[in-house]
PDB file of C-alpha atoms in Angstrom:
ATOM      1  CA  MET A  60     -33.549  -9.061  -6.369  1.00 94.00           C
ATOM      2  CA  ARG A  61     -34.312  -6.071  -7.786  1.00 94.00           C
ATOM      3  CA  ILE A  62     -31.022  -6.144 -10.299  1.00 96.00           C
ATOM      4  CA  SER A  63     -28.221  -8.584 -10.838  1.00 97.00           C
ATOM      5  CA  LEU A  64     -24.336  -8.048 -10.551  1.00 99.00           C
ATOM      6  CA  PRO A  65     -21.233 -10.118 -12.153  1.00 99.00           C
ATOM      7  CA  ARG A  66     -21.012 -12.751  -9.166  1.00 99.00           C
ATOM      8  CA  ILE A  67     -17.110 -11.752  -8.578  1.00 99.00           C
ATOM      9  CA  GLY A  68     -15.944  -7.746  -9.135  1.00 99.00           C
ATOM     10  CA  LEU A  69     -12.802  -5.736  -8.089  1.00 99.00           C
ATOM     11  CA  GLY A  70     -12.563  -3.798  -5.294  1.00 98.00           C
ATOM     12  CA  GLY A  71     -10.969  -0.325  -5.778  1.00 98.00           C
ATOM     13  CA  ALA A  72      -9.712   0.903  -2.736  1.00 97.00           C
ATOM     14  CA  PRO A  73      -6.455  -0.811  -3.449  1.00 96.00           C
ATOM     15  CA  LEU A  74      -5.968   1.568  -6.589  1.00 98.00           C
ATOM     16  CA  GLY A  75      -6.063   4.357  -4.252  1.00 99.00           C
ATOM     17  CA  ASN A  76      -2.836   4.016  -2.675  1.00 98.00           C
ATOM     18  CA  MET A  77      -4.677   2.202   0.070  1.00 95.00           C
ATOM     19  CA  PHE A  78      -1.780   1.441   2.677  1.00 92.00           C
ATOM     20  CA  HIS A  79       0.772   1.702  -0.058  1.00 94.00           C
ATOM     21  CA  PRO A  80       1.740   3.926  -3.050  1.00 97.00           C
ATOM     22  CA  LEU A  81       1.470   2.361  -6.357  1.00 98.00           C
ATOM     23  CA  SER A  82       2.707   3.425  -8.945  1.00 98.00           C
ATOM     24  CA  GLU A  83       1.035   4.235 -12.454  1.00 98.00           C
ATOM     25  CA  ALA A  84       2.481   1.767 -14.265  1.00 98.00           C
ATOM     26  CA  ALA A  85       1.666  -1.321 -11.990  1.00 98.00           C
ATOM     27  CA  ALA A  86      -2.187   0.308 -11.654  1.00 99.00           C
ATOM     28  CA  ASP A  87      -2.359   0.265 -15.404  1.00 99.00           C
ATOM     29  CA  ALA A  88      -1.464  -3.314 -15.010  1.00 99.00           C
ATOM     30  CA  THR A  89      -3.866  -4.358 -12.519  1.00 99.00           C
ATOM     31  CA  LEU A  90      -6.324  -3.120 -14.557  1.00 99.00           C
ATOM     32  CA  GLN A  91      -5.638  -4.711 -17.424  1.00 99.00           C
ATOM     33  CA  ALA A  92      -4.815  -8.085 -16.126  1.00 99.00           C
ATOM     34  CA  ALA A  93      -8.576  -7.389 -14.177  1.00 99.00           C
ATOM     35  CA  TRP A  94     -10.357  -7.085 -17.622  1.00 99.00           C
ATOM     36  CA  ASP A  95      -7.955 -10.031 -18.903  1.00 99.00           C
ATOM     37  CA  ALA A  96      -9.098 -12.602 -16.363  1.00 99.00           C
ATOM     38  CA  GLY A  97     -12.645 -11.738 -16.996  1.00 99.00           C
ATOM     39  CA  PHE A  98     -13.557  -9.594 -14.452  1.00 99.00           C
ATOM     40  CA  ARG A  99     -16.783  -7.225 -15.521  1.00 99.00           C
ATOM     41  CA  TYR A 100     -18.162  -5.345 -12.706  1.00 99.00           C
ATOM     42  CA  TYR A 101     -16.061  -2.704 -10.966  1.00 99.00           C
ATOM     43  CA  ASP A 102     -16.462  -1.072  -8.243  1.00 99.00           C
ATOM     44  CA  VAL A 103     -14.504   2.579  -7.187  1.00 99.00           C
ATOM     45  CA  SER A 104     -14.960   6.070  -5.487  1.00 99.00           C
ATOM     46  CA  PRO A 105     -13.770   9.495  -5.309  1.00 99.00           C
ATOM     47  CA  HIS A 106     -12.482   8.971  -1.805  1.00 99.00           C
ATOM     48  CA  TYR A 107      -9.864   5.903  -2.235  1.00 99.00           C
ATOM     49  CA  GLY A 108      -7.147   8.047  -3.153  1.00 99.00           C
ATOM     50  CA  ALA A 109      -9.124  11.811  -3.330  1.00 99.00           C
ATOM     51  CA  GLY A 110     -10.013  11.006  -7.036  1.00 99.00           C
ATOM     52  CA  LEU A 111      -6.662   9.023  -7.827  1.00 99.00           C
ATOM     53  CA  ALA A 112      -8.626   5.400  -8.408  1.00 99.00           C
ATOM     54  CA  GLU A 113     -11.850   6.848 -10.605  1.00 99.00           C
ATOM     55  CA  GLN A 114      -9.010   8.374 -12.593  1.00 99.00           C
ATOM     56  CA  ARG A 115      -6.551   5.140 -12.912  1.00 99.00           C
ATOM     57  CA  PHE A 116      -9.959   2.807 -13.835  1.00 99.00           C
ATOM     58  CA  GLY A 117     -11.011   5.814 -16.286  1.00 99.00           C
ATOM     59  CA  ARG A 118      -7.911   4.834 -17.948  1.00 98.00           C
ATOM     60  CA  LEU A 119      -8.915   1.226 -18.419  1.00 98.00           C
ATOM     61  CA  LEU A 120     -12.698   1.523 -18.677  1.00 99.00           C
ATOM     62  CA  SER A 121     -12.847   4.875 -21.381  1.00 98.00           C
ATOM     63  CA  GLY A 122     -11.518   2.659 -23.786  1.00 98.00           C
ATOM     64  CA  LYS A 123     -14.020  -0.554 -23.298  1.00 98.00           C
ATOM     65  CA  PRO A 124     -16.966  -0.819 -24.726  1.00 98.00           C
ATOM     66  CA  ARG A 125     -19.278   0.256 -22.106  1.00 98.00           C
ATOM     67  CA  ASP A 126     -22.172  -2.504 -22.178  1.00 98.00           C
ATOM     68  CA  GLU A 127     -19.518  -4.751 -21.666  1.00 98.00           C
ATOM     69  CA  PHE A 128     -18.781  -3.751 -18.223  1.00 99.00           C
ATOM     70  CA  VAL A 129     -20.898  -2.720 -14.749  1.00 99.00           C
ATOM     71  CA  LEU A 130     -19.697   0.051 -12.982  1.00 99.00           C
ATOM     72  CA  SER A 131     -20.271   1.624  -9.422  1.00 99.00           C
ATOM     73  CA  THR A 132     -19.302   4.588  -7.804  1.00 99.00           C
ATOM     74  CA  LYS A 133     -19.789   6.633  -4.408  1.00 99.00           C
ATOM     75  CA  VAL A 134     -21.290  10.004  -3.247  1.00 99.00           C
ATOM     76  CA  GLY A 135     -21.197  11.406   0.031  1.00 99.00           C
ATOM     77  CA  ARG A 136     -17.578  13.683  -0.681  1.00 98.00           C
ATOM     78  CA  LEU A 137     -17.256  16.002  -3.041  1.00 99.00           C
ATOM     79  CA  LEU A 138     -13.826  16.806  -4.288  1.00 99.00           C
ATOM     80  CA  GLN A 139     -12.209  20.590  -4.383  1.00 98.00           C
ATOM     81  CA  PRO A 140      -8.661  21.162  -5.578  1.00 98.00           C
ATOM     82  CA  ALA A 141      -6.143  21.472  -2.923  1.00 98.00           C
ATOM     83  CA  SER A 142      -2.434  22.781  -2.384  1.00 97.00           C
ATOM     84  CA  ALA A 143      -1.279  19.618  -1.373  1.00 97.00           C
ATOM     85  CA  PRO A 144      -3.121  16.193  -0.546  1.00 97.00           C
ATOM     86  CA  GLU A 145      -5.299  15.392   2.571  1.00 97.00           C
ATOM     87  CA  ASN A 146      -3.848  11.302   2.442  1.00 96.00           C
ATOM     88  CA  ALA A 147      -6.966  10.760   4.551  1.00 95.00           C
ATOM     89  CA  LYS A 148      -6.106   6.924   6.877  1.00 93.00           C
ATOM     90  CA  PRO A 149      -5.509   4.335   4.947  1.00 93.00           C
ATOM     91  CA  PHE A 150      -4.528   6.270   1.997  1.00 98.00           C
ATOM     92  CA  VAL A 151      -1.201   7.744   0.899  1.00 98.00           C
ATOM     93  CA  ASP A 152       0.197   9.814  -2.009  1.00 98.00           C
ATOM     94  CA  GLU A 153      -3.389  10.808  -2.957  1.00 98.00           C
ATOM     95  CA  LEU A 154      -4.187  13.537  -5.533  1.00 98.00           C
ATOM     96  CA  PRO A 155      -4.074  16.986  -4.094  1.00 98.00           C
ATOM     97  CA  ASN A 156      -8.045  17.287  -3.356  1.00 98.00           C
ATOM     98  CA  LYS A 157      -9.786  18.078  -0.546  1.00 98.00           C
ATOM     99  CA  ARG A 158     -12.934  15.929   0.808  1.00 99.00           C
ATOM    100  CA  VAL A 159     -16.253  18.110   1.583  1.00 98.00           C
ATOM    101  CA  PRO A 160     -18.941  16.128   2.960  1.00 98.00           C
ATOM    102  CA  ASP A 161     -21.641  15.994   0.544  1.00 99.00           C
ATOM    103  CA  TYR A 162     -25.134  13.973   1.152  1.00 99.00           C
ATOM    104  CA  SER A 163     -27.745  16.378  -0.378  1.00 99.00           C
ATOM    105  CA  ALA A 164     -29.602  15.465  -3.589  1.00 99.00           C
ATOM    106  CA  ASP A 165     -27.947  17.802  -5.163  1.00 98.00           C
ATOM    107  CA  GLY A 166     -24.271  16.683  -3.947  1.00 99.00           C
ATOM    108  CA  ALA A 167     -25.260  13.125  -5.014  1.00 99.00           C
ATOM    109  CA  ARG A 168     -25.747  14.447  -8.372  1.00 98.00           C
ATOM    110  CA  ARG A 169     -22.775  16.665  -8.408  1.00 99.00           C
ATOM    111  CA  SER A 170     -20.150  13.968  -7.228  1.00 99.00           C
ATOM    112  CA  ILE A 171     -21.819  11.982 -10.392  1.00 99.00           C
ATOM    113  CA  GLU A 172     -21.255  14.238 -12.711  1.00 98.00           C
ATOM    114  CA  ASP A 173     -17.530  15.092 -11.192  1.00 99.00           C
ATOM    115  CA  SER A 174     -17.205  10.757 -11.436  1.00 99.00           C
ATOM    116  CA  LEU A 175     -18.132  10.488 -14.837  1.00 99.00           C
ATOM    117  CA  GLU A 176     -15.297  12.870 -15.986  1.00 99.00           C
ATOM    118  CA  ARG A 177     -12.904  11.121 -13.995  1.00 99.00           C
ATOM    119  CA  LEU A 178     -13.603   7.762 -14.680  1.00 99.00           C
ATOM    120  CA  GLY A 179     -14.282   8.730 -18.810  1.00 98.00           C
ATOM    121  CA  VAL A 180     -17.223   7.301 -19.335  1.00 98.00           C
ATOM    122  CA  ASP A 181     -21.481   8.611 -20.212  1.00 98.00           C
ATOM    123  CA  ARG A 182     -23.266   6.645 -17.312  1.00 98.00           C
ATOM    124  CA  LEU A 183     -23.472   4.301 -14.285  1.00 99.00           C
ATOM    125  CA  ASP A 184     -25.084   1.348 -13.407  1.00 99.00           C
ATOM    126  CA  VAL A 185     -24.718   1.623  -9.571  1.00 99.00           C
ATOM    127  CA  VAL A 186     -24.198   4.799  -6.814  1.00 99.00           C
ATOM    128  CA  PHE A 187     -23.699   4.101  -3.472  1.00 99.00           C
ATOM    129  CA  ILE A 188     -24.155   6.559  -0.495  1.00 99.00           C
ATOM    130  CA  HIS A 189     -20.726   6.186   0.912  1.00 99.00           C
ATOM    131  CA  ASP A 190     -19.746   5.651   4.645  1.00 98.00           C
ATOM    132  CA  VAL A 191     -23.004   7.082   6.623  1.00 98.00           C
ATOM    133  CA  SER A 192     -21.783   5.093   9.491  1.00 98.00           C
ATOM    134  CA  GLU A 193     -20.142   5.784  13.200  1.00 97.00           C
ATOM    135  CA  ASP A 194     -17.060   4.463  11.898  1.00 95.00           C
ATOM    136  CA  GLN A 195     -16.673   7.249   9.453  1.00 96.00           C
ATOM    137  CA  TRP A 196     -17.989  10.246  11.472  1.00 97.00           C
ATOM    138  CA  GLY A 197     -18.293   9.380  15.151  1.00 97.00           C
ATOM    139  CA  PRO A 198     -21.616  10.622  17.181  1.00 96.00           C
ATOM    140  CA  GLN A 199     -22.569  12.835  13.499  1.00 97.00           C
ATOM    141  CA  TRP A 200     -22.725  10.330  11.614  1.00 98.00           C
ATOM    142  CA  ARG A 201     -26.759  10.276  12.312  1.00 98.00           C
ATOM    143  CA  ASP A 202     -27.079  13.768  11.008  1.00 98.00           C
ATOM    144  CA  TYR A 203     -25.339  12.511   7.735  1.00 98.00           C
ATOM    145  CA  PHE A 204     -27.303  10.002   7.354  1.00 99.00           C
ATOM    146  CA  GLN A 205     -30.912  11.578   7.919  1.00 98.00           C
ATOM    147  CA  GLN A 206     -29.348  14.578   5.416  1.00 98.00           C
ATOM    148  CA  ALA A 207     -28.855  11.205   3.168  1.00 99.00           C
ATOM    149  CA  MET A 208     -32.028   9.642   3.505  1.00 99.00           C
ATOM    150  CA  SER A 209     -33.514  13.146   3.001  1.00 98.00           C
ATOM    151  CA  GLY A 210     -31.333  14.236   0.437  1.00 99.00           C
ATOM    152  CA  ALA A 211     -28.879  11.917  -1.488  1.00 99.00           C
ATOM    153  CA  ALA A 212     -31.542   8.593  -1.239  1.00 99.00           C
ATOM    154  CA  LYS A 213     -34.464  10.502  -2.944  1.00 98.00           C
ATOM    155  CA  GLY A 214     -32.127  11.718  -5.724  1.00 98.00           C
ATOM    156  CA  LEU A 215     -30.666   8.630  -6.417  1.00 99.00           C
ATOM    157  CA  THR A 216     -34.410   7.540  -6.894  1.00 99.00           C
ATOM    158  CA  GLU A 217     -35.265   9.593  -9.048  1.00 98.00           C
ATOM    159  CA  MET A 218     -32.297   8.771 -11.257  1.00 98.00           C
ATOM    160  CA  ARG A 219     -33.369   4.748 -10.738  1.00 98.00           C
ATOM    161  CA  GLU A 220     -36.861   5.827 -12.187  1.00 98.00           C
ATOM    162  CA  GLN A 221     -35.285   8.267 -14.859  1.00 98.00           C
ATOM    163  CA  GLY A 222     -33.417   5.291 -16.079  1.00 97.00           C
ATOM    164  CA  LEU A 223     -30.022   7.148 -15.326  1.00 97.00           C
ATOM    165  CA  ILE A 224     -28.799   4.330 -12.947  1.00 98.00           C
ATOM    166  CA  ARG A 225     -30.260   0.541 -12.243  1.00 98.00           C
ATOM    167  CA  GLY A 226     -29.876   1.680  -8.554  1.00 99.00           C
ATOM    168  CA  TRP A 227     -28.457   2.588  -5.520  1.00 99.00           C
ATOM    169  CA  GLY A 228     -27.912   1.890  -2.431  1.00 99.00           C
ATOM    170  CA  LEU A 229     -25.397   2.425   0.739  1.00 99.00           C
ATOM    171  CA  GLY A 230     -21.667   1.481   0.782  1.00 99.00           C
ATOM    172  CA  VAL A 231     -20.583   0.960   4.419  1.00 99.00           C
ATOM    173  CA  ASN A 232     -18.637  -1.032   6.925  1.00 96.00           C
ATOM    174  CA  LEU A 233     -21.560  -1.417   9.304  1.00 98.00           C
ATOM    175  CA  VAL A 234     -24.883  -3.118   9.396  1.00 98.00           C
ATOM    176  CA  GLU A 235     -26.917  -0.782  11.391  1.00 98.00           C
ATOM    177  CA  PRO A 236     -26.940   1.855   8.581  1.00 99.00           C
ATOM    178  CA  CYS A 237     -28.031  -0.583   6.140  1.00 99.00           C
ATOM    179  CA  ARG A 238     -31.193  -1.516   8.466  1.00 99.00           C
ATOM    180  CA  MET A 239     -31.961   1.662   8.683  1.00 99.00           C
ATOM    181  CA  ALA A 240     -32.046   2.549   5.368  1.00 99.00           C
ATOM    182  CA  LEU A 241     -34.512  -0.234   4.498  1.00 98.00           C
ATOM    183  CA  GLU A 242     -36.641   1.520   6.680  1.00 98.00           C
ATOM    184  CA  GLN A 243     -36.485   4.921   5.350  1.00 98.00           C
ATOM    185  CA  ALA A 244     -36.104   4.421   1.618  1.00 98.00           C
ATOM    186  CA  ASP A 245     -36.261   2.450  -1.224  1.00 98.00           C
ATOM    187  CA  PRO A 246     -32.815   1.176  -1.870  1.00 99.00           C
ATOM    188  CA  ASP A 247     -32.243  -1.605  -4.823  1.00 99.00           C
ATOM    189  CA  VAL A 248     -28.547  -2.998  -3.167  1.00 99.00           C
ATOM    190  CA  PHE A 249     -25.806  -2.750  -0.467  1.00 99.00           C
ATOM    191  CA  LEU A 250     -22.154  -2.780  -0.314  1.00 99.00           C
ATOM    192  CA  LEU A 251     -21.429  -4.148   2.991  1.00 98.00           C
ATOM    193  CA  ALA A 252     -17.999  -4.211   3.819  1.00 96.00           C
ATOM    194  CA  GLY A 253     -15.974  -6.862   5.685  1.00 93.00           C
ATOM    195  CA  ARG A 254     -19.222  -7.359   7.808  1.00 96.00           C
ATOM    196  CA  TYR A 255     -19.775 -11.132   6.128  1.00 97.00           C
ATOM    197  CA  SER A 256     -16.920 -13.060   5.707  1.00 96.00           C
ATOM    198  CA  LEU A 257     -15.225 -15.980   7.554  1.00 96.00           C
ATOM    199  CA  LEU A 258     -14.030 -13.950  10.182  1.00 94.00           C
ATOM    200  CA  ASP A 259     -17.047 -11.729  10.942  1.00 93.00           C
ATOM    201  CA  HIS A 260     -20.895 -12.567   9.612  1.00 96.00           C
ATOM    202  CA  ARG A 261     -23.201 -12.883  12.657  1.00 96.00           C
ATOM    203  CA  GLU A 262     -24.740  -9.437  12.561  1.00 97.00           C
ATOM    204  CA  ALA A 263     -25.442  -9.300   9.016  1.00 98.00           C
ATOM    205  CA  LEU A 264     -26.740 -12.839   8.851  1.00 98.00           C
ATOM    206  CA  GLU A 265     -29.181 -12.193  11.556  1.00 98.00           C
ATOM    207  CA  THR A 266     -30.392  -8.988  10.880  1.00 98.00           C
ATOM    208  CA  LEU A 267     -29.988  -7.888   8.244  1.00 99.00           C
ATOM    209  CA  PHE A 268     -29.922 -10.418   5.291  1.00 99.00           C
ATOM    210  CA  PRO A 269     -33.110 -11.505   5.971  1.00 98.00           C
ATOM    211  CA  ARG A 270     -34.649  -8.417   5.621  1.00 98.00           C
ATOM    212  CA  CYS A 271     -33.011  -7.770   2.625  1.00 99.00           C
ATOM    213  CA  LEU A 272     -34.352 -11.060   1.165  1.00 98.00           C
ATOM    214  CA  GLU A 273     -38.031  -9.940   2.162  1.00 98.00           C
ATOM    215  CA  ARG A 274     -37.501  -6.732   0.388  1.00 98.00           C
ATOM    216  CA  GLY A 275     -35.654  -8.255  -2.750  1.00 98.00           C
ATOM    217  CA  VAL A 276     -32.356  -5.779  -1.855  1.00 99.00           C
ATOM    218  CA  GLY A 277     -29.193  -7.176  -2.824  1.00 99.00           C
ATOM    219  CA  ILE A 278     -25.842  -7.197  -1.135  1.00 99.00           C
ATOM    220  CA  VAL A 279     -22.453  -6.628  -2.598  1.00 99.00           C
ATOM    221  CA  VAL A 280     -19.695  -7.830  -0.122  1.00 99.00           C
ATOM    222  CA  GLY A 281     -16.591  -5.742  -0.059  1.00 97.00           C
ATOM    223  CA  GLY A 282     -13.652  -6.917   1.662  1.00 93.00           C
ATOM    224  CA  PRO A 283     -14.312 -10.948   1.748  1.00 95.00           C
ATOM    225  CA  PHE A 284     -10.639 -11.050   3.152  1.00 94.00           C
ATOM    226  CA  ASN A 285     -11.242  -8.475   5.474  1.00 90.00           C
ATOM    227  CA  SER A 286      -8.646  -6.097   4.485  1.00 76.00           C
ATOM    228  CA  GLY A 287      -6.127  -8.834   3.906  1.00 80.00           C
ATOM    229  CA  VAL A 288      -5.931 -11.183   6.919  1.00 87.00           C
ATOM    230  CA  LEU A 289      -8.062 -14.429   5.177  1.00 91.00           C
ATOM    231  CA  ALA A 290      -5.416 -13.644   2.010  1.00 87.00           C
ATOM    232  CA  GLY A 291      -2.605 -13.876   4.231  1.00 84.00           C
ATOM    233  CA  GLY A 292      -1.545 -10.217   4.641  1.00 82.00           C
ATOM    234  CA  ASP A 293      -1.172  -7.936   7.637  1.00 79.00           C
ATOM    235  CA  HIS A 294      -4.439  -5.893   8.058  1.00 82.00           C
ATOM    236  CA  PHE A 295      -7.745  -6.412   9.684  1.00 84.00           C
ATOM    237  CA  GLU A 296     -10.362  -4.025   8.667  1.00 78.00           C
ATOM    238  CA  TYR A 297      -7.574  -1.523   7.866  1.00 76.00           C
ATOM    239  CA  ASP A 298      -5.589  -1.705  10.833  1.00 80.00           C
ATOM    240  CA  ARG A 299      -3.660  -4.390  12.709  1.00 86.00           C
ATOM    241  CA  ILE A 300      -5.109  -7.949  13.017  1.00 87.00           C
ATOM    242  CA  PRO A 301      -6.170  -8.188  16.910  1.00 89.00           C
ATOM    243  CA  ASP A 302      -4.541 -11.685  18.673  1.00 90.00           C
ATOM    244  CA  GLU A 303      -8.110 -13.471  18.845  1.00 90.00           C
ATOM    245  CA  ILE A 304      -8.114 -12.589  14.997  1.00 91.00           C
ATOM    246  CA  ARG A 305      -4.708 -14.290  14.459  1.00 92.00           C
ATOM    247  CA  ASP A 306      -5.658 -17.145  16.273  1.00 94.00           C
ATOM    248  CA  ARG A 307      -9.132 -17.520  14.736  1.00 92.00           C
ATOM    249  CA  LYS A 308      -7.963 -17.285  10.875  1.00 94.00           C
ATOM    250  CA  ALA A 309      -4.917 -20.009  12.850  1.00 94.00           C
ATOM    251  CA  ARG A 310      -7.852 -22.258  13.268  1.00 96.00           C
ATOM    252  CA  LEU A 311      -9.391 -21.770   9.753  1.00 97.00           C
ATOM    253  CA  ASP A 312      -5.769 -22.433   8.266  1.00 96.00           C
ATOM    254  CA  GLN A 313      -5.609 -25.871   9.599  1.00 97.00           C
ATOM    255  CA  VAL A 314      -9.116 -27.124   8.759  1.00 98.00           C
ATOM    256  CA  ALA A 315      -8.148 -25.809   4.782  1.00 97.00           C
ATOM    257  CA  GLN A 316      -4.783 -27.867   5.050  1.00 97.00           C
ATOM    258  CA  ARG A 317      -6.284 -30.702   6.433  1.00 98.00           C
ATOM    259  CA  PHE A 318      -8.966 -30.391   3.200  1.00 98.00           C
ATOM    260  CA  GLY A 319      -6.371 -29.008   0.547  1.00 97.00           C
ATOM    261  CA  VAL A 320      -8.608 -26.042   0.538  1.00 98.00           C
ATOM    262  CA  ASP A 321      -6.660 -22.505  -0.243  1.00 97.00           C
ATOM    263  CA  LEU A 322      -8.473 -20.084   2.352  1.00 96.00           C
ATOM    264  CA  ARG A 323      -8.821 -17.575  -0.521  1.00 96.00           C
ATOM    265  CA  ALA A 324     -10.969 -19.619  -2.465  1.00 97.00           C
ATOM    266  CA  ALA A 325     -12.976 -20.376   0.722  1.00 98.00           C
ATOM    267  CA  ALA A 326     -13.654 -16.798   1.478  1.00 97.00           C
ATOM    268  CA  ILE A 327     -15.277 -15.832  -2.000  1.00 98.00           C
ATOM    269  CA  HIS A 328     -17.276 -19.192  -1.920  1.00 98.00           C
ATOM    270  CA  PHE A 329     -18.746 -18.487   1.231  1.00 98.00           C
ATOM    271  CA  CYS A 330     -19.570 -14.883   0.561  1.00 98.00           C
ATOM    272  CA  LEU A 331     -21.585 -15.744  -2.465  1.00 98.00           C
ATOM    273  CA  ALA A 332     -22.968 -19.048  -0.424  1.00 98.00           C
ATOM    274  CA  HIS A 333     -25.888 -16.547   1.307  1.00 98.00           C
ATOM    275  CA  PRO A 334     -29.232 -15.945  -1.489  1.00 98.00           C
ATOM    276  CA  ALA A 335     -29.418 -12.328  -0.765  1.00 99.00           C
ATOM    277  CA  VAL A 336     -25.477 -11.880  -2.178  1.00 99.00           C
ATOM    278  CA  LEU A 337     -25.123 -10.868  -5.457  1.00 99.00           C
ATOM    279  CA  SER A 338     -21.518 -10.468  -5.845  1.00 99.00           C
ATOM    280  CA  THR A 339     -18.136  -9.741  -3.943  1.00 99.00           C
ATOM    281  CA  ILE A 340     -15.656  -7.774  -4.995  1.00 98.00           C
ATOM    282  CA  PRO A 341     -11.712  -8.493  -3.610  1.00 97.00           C
ATOM    283  CA  GLY A 342      -9.635  -5.900  -4.443  1.00 96.00           C
ATOM    284  CA  THR A 343      -5.661  -5.635  -5.398  1.00 96.00           C
ATOM    285  CA  ALA A 344      -2.832  -3.236  -6.192  1.00 96.00           C
ATOM    286  CA  ASN A 345      -1.061  -6.426  -7.116  1.00 97.00           C
ATOM    287  CA  PRO A 346      -0.909  -7.229 -11.347  1.00 98.00           C
ATOM    288  CA  ALA A 347      -0.792 -11.251 -10.712  1.00 98.00           C
ATOM    289  CA  ARG A 348      -3.848 -11.165  -8.214  1.00 97.00           C
ATOM    290  CA  PRO A 349      -7.004 -10.856 -10.282  1.00 98.00           C
ATOM    291  CA  ALA A 350      -6.392 -14.121 -12.510  1.00 99.00           C
ATOM    292  CA  GLN A 351      -5.720 -15.796  -9.195  1.00 98.00           C
ATOM    293  CA  TYR A 352      -8.936 -14.414  -7.509  1.00 98.00           C
ATOM    294  CA  MET A 353     -10.641 -15.524 -10.532  1.00 98.00           C
ATOM    295  CA  GLY A 354      -9.284 -19.115 -10.077  1.00 98.00           C
ATOM    296  CA  TYR A 355     -10.441 -18.629  -6.536  1.00 98.00           C
ATOM    297  CA  TYR A 356     -13.902 -18.372  -7.624  1.00 98.00           C
ATOM    298  CA  GLN A 357     -13.849 -21.052 -10.383  1.00 98.00           C
ATOM    299  CA  ALA A 358     -12.449 -23.406  -7.664  1.00 97.00           C
ATOM    300  CA  ARG A 359     -14.307 -26.441  -5.821  1.00 96.00           C
ATOM    301  CA  VAL A 360     -14.100 -26.285  -2.343  1.00 98.00           C
ATOM    302  CA  PRO A 361     -15.369 -29.608  -0.967  1.00 98.00           C
ATOM    303  CA  ALA A 362     -18.567 -30.059   1.335  1.00 97.00           C
ATOM    304  CA  GLU A 363     -16.476 -31.578   4.045  1.00 98.00           C
ATOM    305  CA  PHE A 364     -14.370 -28.516   4.535  1.00 98.00           C
ATOM    306  CA  TRP A 365     -17.440 -26.809   5.459  1.00 98.00           C
ATOM    307  CA  GLN A 366     -19.152 -29.445   7.532  1.00 98.00           C
ATOM    308  CA  ALA A 367     -15.477 -29.560   9.405  1.00 98.00           C
ATOM    309  CA  LEU A 368     -15.690 -25.837  10.381  1.00 98.00           C
ATOM    310  CA  LYS A 369     -19.356 -26.265  11.504  1.00 98.00           C
ATOM    311  CA  HIS A 370     -17.664 -29.721  13.798  1.00 98.00           C
ATOM    312  CA  GLU A 371     -15.134 -27.131  14.913  1.00 96.00           C
ATOM    313  CA  GLY A 372     -16.913 -24.268  16.236  1.00 96.00           C
ATOM    314  CA  LEU A 373     -15.716 -21.429  13.593  1.00 97.00           C
ATOM    315  CA  LEU A 374     -19.371 -21.250  11.766  1.00 97.00           C
ATOM    316  CA  GLY A 375     -22.442 -21.671  13.131  1.00 96.00           C
ATOM    317  CA  GLU A 376     -24.662 -24.456  12.185  1.00 96.00           C
ATOM    318  CA  ASP A 377     -27.753 -21.909  10.626  1.00 96.00           C
ATOM    319  CA  VAL A 378     -24.720 -20.152   8.056  1.00 98.00           C
ATOM    320  CA  PRO A 379     -25.337 -21.248   4.702  1.00 98.00           C
ATOM    321  CA  VAL A 380     -22.763 -22.822   3.021  1.00 98.00           C
ATOM    322  CA  PRO A 381     -22.090 -23.759  -0.639  1.00 96.00           C
ATOM    323  CA  ALA A 382     -23.503 -26.780  -1.823  1.00 85.00           C
TER     324      ALA A 382
END
């Protein structure tokens, strides 16, 4: 793989008031708990709370030695001061900033400069071009994608060659833009959210990951719990849980209970079993969770559990599982 990353990191979306408002004290406590639990990879974005998540991460990370952690953020939306928060779904109680789509090379550089200021650090390790996908922009998404390939992608490639960043890629919720980026650009890593999990993995497994392995392009799995459903939450893909997903989750729970496995631990280990996957980054706004997540990562999941999932048709025979 072109770059290496810690195997588990902290996803930043919940710290931008995703779904629910979060006090500054709770945000600080959550981030401190993550540091204390041993998390050393942090992923964030200007989109999360319109700058709020970056600001919160900055309060912790600006006081830590820069060589002791890995940091990624995203480009594609510039933030401009506004008279009131946008509160763009799924975020609430955001900072009063307006998002302006900009996937140009200059826009990417400006976005990075703004992020560095909010984060209080002097450099980034990885930069993801954020949300160049149909779920975000509808039919217009291909226009934004092409702007990104001719603009931000080239600018980030230059920054990598200059040693200003270690690598770049896309940060998206869909597989197709990643496949297209492999054909048109020279990425190092993709952050793919929600598309490689116990509940949803077939498209990535068949159409993206083999190409990534051929090119040495790594994967960061975002949303290993699919917005919370695999951790007992009430969201799937940032929305209500469909009945078929609820039924599949219940079947997974039954197998997990039979083998005494915590399904949250299984969700993390499943993501990391594929050789293309560098890291997974569960997110939280609860100070108790980081230590639990690290415990799931360190837990042992018996081979018999994975065999049972395949036997019951919950995983295909070709799906990589932990040895």
